[in-house]
Coordinates of C-alpha atoms in Angstrom, one line a residue:
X27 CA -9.2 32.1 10.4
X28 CA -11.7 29.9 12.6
X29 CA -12.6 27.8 9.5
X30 CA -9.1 26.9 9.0
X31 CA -8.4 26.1 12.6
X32 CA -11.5 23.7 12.4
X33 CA -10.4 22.5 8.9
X34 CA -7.4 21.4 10.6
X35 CA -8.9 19.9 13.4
X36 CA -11.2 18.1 11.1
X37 CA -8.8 16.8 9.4
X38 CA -6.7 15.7 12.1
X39 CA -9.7 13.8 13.6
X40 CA -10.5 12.3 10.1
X41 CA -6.5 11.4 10.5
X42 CA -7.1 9.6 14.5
X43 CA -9.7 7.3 13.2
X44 CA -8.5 6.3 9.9
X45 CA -5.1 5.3 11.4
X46 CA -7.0 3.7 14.4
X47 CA -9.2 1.8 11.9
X48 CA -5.8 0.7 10.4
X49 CA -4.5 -0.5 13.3
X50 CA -7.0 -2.6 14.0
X51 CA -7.4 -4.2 10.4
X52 CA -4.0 -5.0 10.9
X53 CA -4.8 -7.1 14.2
X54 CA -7.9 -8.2 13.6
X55 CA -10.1 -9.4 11.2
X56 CA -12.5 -6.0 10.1
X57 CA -16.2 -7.9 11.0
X58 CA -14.7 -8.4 14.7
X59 CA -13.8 -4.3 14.7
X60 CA -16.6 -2.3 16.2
X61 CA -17.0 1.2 16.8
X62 CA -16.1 1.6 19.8
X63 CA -12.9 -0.7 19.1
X64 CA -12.0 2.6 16.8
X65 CA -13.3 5.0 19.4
X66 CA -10.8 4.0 22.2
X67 CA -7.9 3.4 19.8
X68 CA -8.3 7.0 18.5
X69 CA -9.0 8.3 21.7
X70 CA -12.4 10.4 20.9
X71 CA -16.0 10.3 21.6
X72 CA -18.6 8.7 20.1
X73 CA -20.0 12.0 18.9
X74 CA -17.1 12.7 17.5
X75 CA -16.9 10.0 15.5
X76 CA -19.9 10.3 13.8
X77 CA -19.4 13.7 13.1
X78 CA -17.0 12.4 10.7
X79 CA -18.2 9.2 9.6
X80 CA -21.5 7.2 9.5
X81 CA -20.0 4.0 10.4
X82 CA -16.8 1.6 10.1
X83 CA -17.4 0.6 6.4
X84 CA -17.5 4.4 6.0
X85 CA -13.7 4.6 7.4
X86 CA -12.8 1.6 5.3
X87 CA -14.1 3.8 2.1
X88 CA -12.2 6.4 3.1
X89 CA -8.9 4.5 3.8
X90 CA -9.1 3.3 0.2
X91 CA -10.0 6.2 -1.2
X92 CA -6.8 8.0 0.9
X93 CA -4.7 5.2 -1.2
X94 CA -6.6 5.2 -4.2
X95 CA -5.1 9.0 -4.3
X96 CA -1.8 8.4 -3.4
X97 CA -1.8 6.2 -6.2
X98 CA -3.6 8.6 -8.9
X99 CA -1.0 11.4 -7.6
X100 CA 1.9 8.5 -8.5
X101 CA 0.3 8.5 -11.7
X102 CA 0.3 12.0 -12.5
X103 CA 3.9 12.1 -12.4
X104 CA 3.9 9.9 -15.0
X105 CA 5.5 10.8 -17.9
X106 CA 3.9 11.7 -21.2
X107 CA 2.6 8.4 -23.5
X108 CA 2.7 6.5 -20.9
X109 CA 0.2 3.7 -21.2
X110 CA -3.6 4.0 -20.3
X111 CA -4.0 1.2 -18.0
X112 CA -0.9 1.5 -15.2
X113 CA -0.4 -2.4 -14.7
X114 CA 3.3 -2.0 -13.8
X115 CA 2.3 1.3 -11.8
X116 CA -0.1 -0.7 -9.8
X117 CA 2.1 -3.9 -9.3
X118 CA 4.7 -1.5 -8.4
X119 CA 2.6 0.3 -5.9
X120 CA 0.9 -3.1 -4.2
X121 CA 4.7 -4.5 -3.9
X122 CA 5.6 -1.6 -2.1
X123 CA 2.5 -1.4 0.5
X124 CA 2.1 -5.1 0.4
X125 CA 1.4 -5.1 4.2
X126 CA -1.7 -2.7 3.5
X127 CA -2.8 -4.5 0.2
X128 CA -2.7 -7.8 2.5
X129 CA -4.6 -6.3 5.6
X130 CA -6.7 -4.5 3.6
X131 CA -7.7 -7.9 1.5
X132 CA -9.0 -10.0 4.5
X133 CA -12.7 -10.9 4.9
X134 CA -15.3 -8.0 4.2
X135 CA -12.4 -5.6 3.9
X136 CA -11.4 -6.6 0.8
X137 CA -14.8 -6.6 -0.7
X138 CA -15.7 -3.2 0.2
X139 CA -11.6 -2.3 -0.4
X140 CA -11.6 -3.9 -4.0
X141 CA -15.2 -2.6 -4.9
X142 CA -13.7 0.7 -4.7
X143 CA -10.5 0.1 -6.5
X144 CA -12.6 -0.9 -9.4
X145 CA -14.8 2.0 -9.6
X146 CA -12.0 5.0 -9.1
X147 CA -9.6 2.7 -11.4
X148 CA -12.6 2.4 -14.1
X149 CA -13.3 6.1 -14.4
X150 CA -9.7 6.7 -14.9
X151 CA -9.2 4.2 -17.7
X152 CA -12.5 5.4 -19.4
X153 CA -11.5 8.9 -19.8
X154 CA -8.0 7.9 -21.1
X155 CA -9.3 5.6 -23.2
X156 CA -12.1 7.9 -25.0
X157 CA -8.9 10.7 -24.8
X158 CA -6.6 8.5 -26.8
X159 CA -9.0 7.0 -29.4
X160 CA -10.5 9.7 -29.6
X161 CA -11.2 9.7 -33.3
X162 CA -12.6 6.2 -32.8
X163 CA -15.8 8.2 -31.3
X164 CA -17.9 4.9 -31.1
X165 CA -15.9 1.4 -31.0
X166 CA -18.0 -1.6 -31.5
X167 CA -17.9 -2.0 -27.3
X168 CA -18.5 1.0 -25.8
X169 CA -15.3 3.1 -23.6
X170 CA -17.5 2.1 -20.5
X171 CA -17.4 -2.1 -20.7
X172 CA -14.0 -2.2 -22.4
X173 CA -12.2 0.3 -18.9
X174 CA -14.2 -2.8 -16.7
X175 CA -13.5 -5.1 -18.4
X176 CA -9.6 -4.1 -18.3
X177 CA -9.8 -3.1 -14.8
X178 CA -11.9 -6.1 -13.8
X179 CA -8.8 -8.4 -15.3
X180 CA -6.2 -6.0 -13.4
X181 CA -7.4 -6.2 -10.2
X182 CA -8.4 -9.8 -10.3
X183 CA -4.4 -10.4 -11.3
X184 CA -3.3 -8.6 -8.8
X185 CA -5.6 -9.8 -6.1
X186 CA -4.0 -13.0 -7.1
X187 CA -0.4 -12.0 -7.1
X188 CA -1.0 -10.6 -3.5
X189 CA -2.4 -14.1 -2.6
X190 CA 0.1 -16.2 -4.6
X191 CA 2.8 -14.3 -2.5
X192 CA 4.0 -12.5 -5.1
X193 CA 5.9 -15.3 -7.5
X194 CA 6.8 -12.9 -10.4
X195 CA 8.3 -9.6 -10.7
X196 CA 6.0 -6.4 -11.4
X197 CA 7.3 -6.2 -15.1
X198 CA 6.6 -10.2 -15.3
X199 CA 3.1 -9.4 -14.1
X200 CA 2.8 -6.4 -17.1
X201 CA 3.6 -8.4 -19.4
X202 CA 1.4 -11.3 -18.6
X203 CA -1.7 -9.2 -18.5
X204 CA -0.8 -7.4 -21.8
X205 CA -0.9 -10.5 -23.3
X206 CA -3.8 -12.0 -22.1
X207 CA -6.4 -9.1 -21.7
X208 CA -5.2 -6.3 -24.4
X209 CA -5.2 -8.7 -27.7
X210 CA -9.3 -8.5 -27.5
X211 CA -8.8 -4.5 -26.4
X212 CA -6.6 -3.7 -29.5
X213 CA -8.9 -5.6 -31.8
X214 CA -12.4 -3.8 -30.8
X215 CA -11.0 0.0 -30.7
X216 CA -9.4 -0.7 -34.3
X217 CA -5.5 0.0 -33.2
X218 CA -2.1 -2.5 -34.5
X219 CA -0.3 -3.7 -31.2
X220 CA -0.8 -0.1 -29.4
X221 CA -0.5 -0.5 -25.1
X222 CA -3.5 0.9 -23.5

């Protein structure tokens, strides 16, 4: 019962700061942000704080990692055969927290913001890629390149889209990085016109 009751007010505190740190990266730019900027927002003490976290790019991690899994949970809902890479799922979802995806993309942010978005997104296209060729057991590029490679190109187009103020719709934007990044995909894992 006690462990619950401080798993609850963990989570809450986790919950203080990371909103606090949002806050703030939607007022200011993130290098002007300081601890103690978070500390007064959330209301806590420093103590506190770094029970939680070691420092502010630790919060940041932790903000996109919160909407890394919001978007992986989106993406279990999909339905079967959907494709491997989500490119409308992830146009979709930066259309519809646009303010976030913009805040989050300023200055260092967006480095450290991006940098994870790139690994969580490359572990999941990895394992659906080895999953679904499967009998392909070793392409001529290995699983490994070809999901950075793919998620290096998503990311990059949609860093762009954000930036461009979003001139096409999110199925525009699908099919324009089908055609230009999965030609090369198809080719080195051996399948006709399938849509990783």
């Amino acid at each position: 019962m006690k462990q619950d009751k401080r798993d609850r007010r963990s989570q809450r505190t986790r919950h203080l700061i990371t909103t606090a740190m949002l806050e703030l990266v939607f007022e200011q730019h993130y290098e002007t942000i300081t601890v103690q900027d978070i500390l007064d927002r959330a209301g806590i003490g420093r103590s506190t704080f770094y029970t939680h976290f070691f420092d502010k790019e630790d919060v940041l991690s932790s903000i996109a990692e919160q909407m890394l899994e919001m978007f992986r949970q989106q993406l279990s809902q999909r339905k079967e055969g959907g494709t491997i890479v989500p490119v409308l799922e992830m146009f979709e979802h930066v259309q519809q927290h646009e303010q976030y995806f913009r805040a989050m993309s300023r200055g260092h942010t967006g480095e450290v913001f991006w940098e994870a978005a790139q690994i969580a997104l490359s572990k999941t296209i990895e394992q659906a890629l080895s999953t679904v060729y499967a009998e392909n057991a070793s392409p001529a590029i290995s699983w490994a390149v070809i999901a950075q490679y793919l998620t290096g190109s998503l990311l990059t187009l949609l860093k762009w889209w954000l930036k461009a103020e979003m001139p096409y719709s999110p199925e525009q934007m699908e099919k324009i990085f089908q055609q230009l990044a999965l030609p090369g995909v198809w080719a080195t894992v051996g399948a006709e016109n399938t849509s990783p």
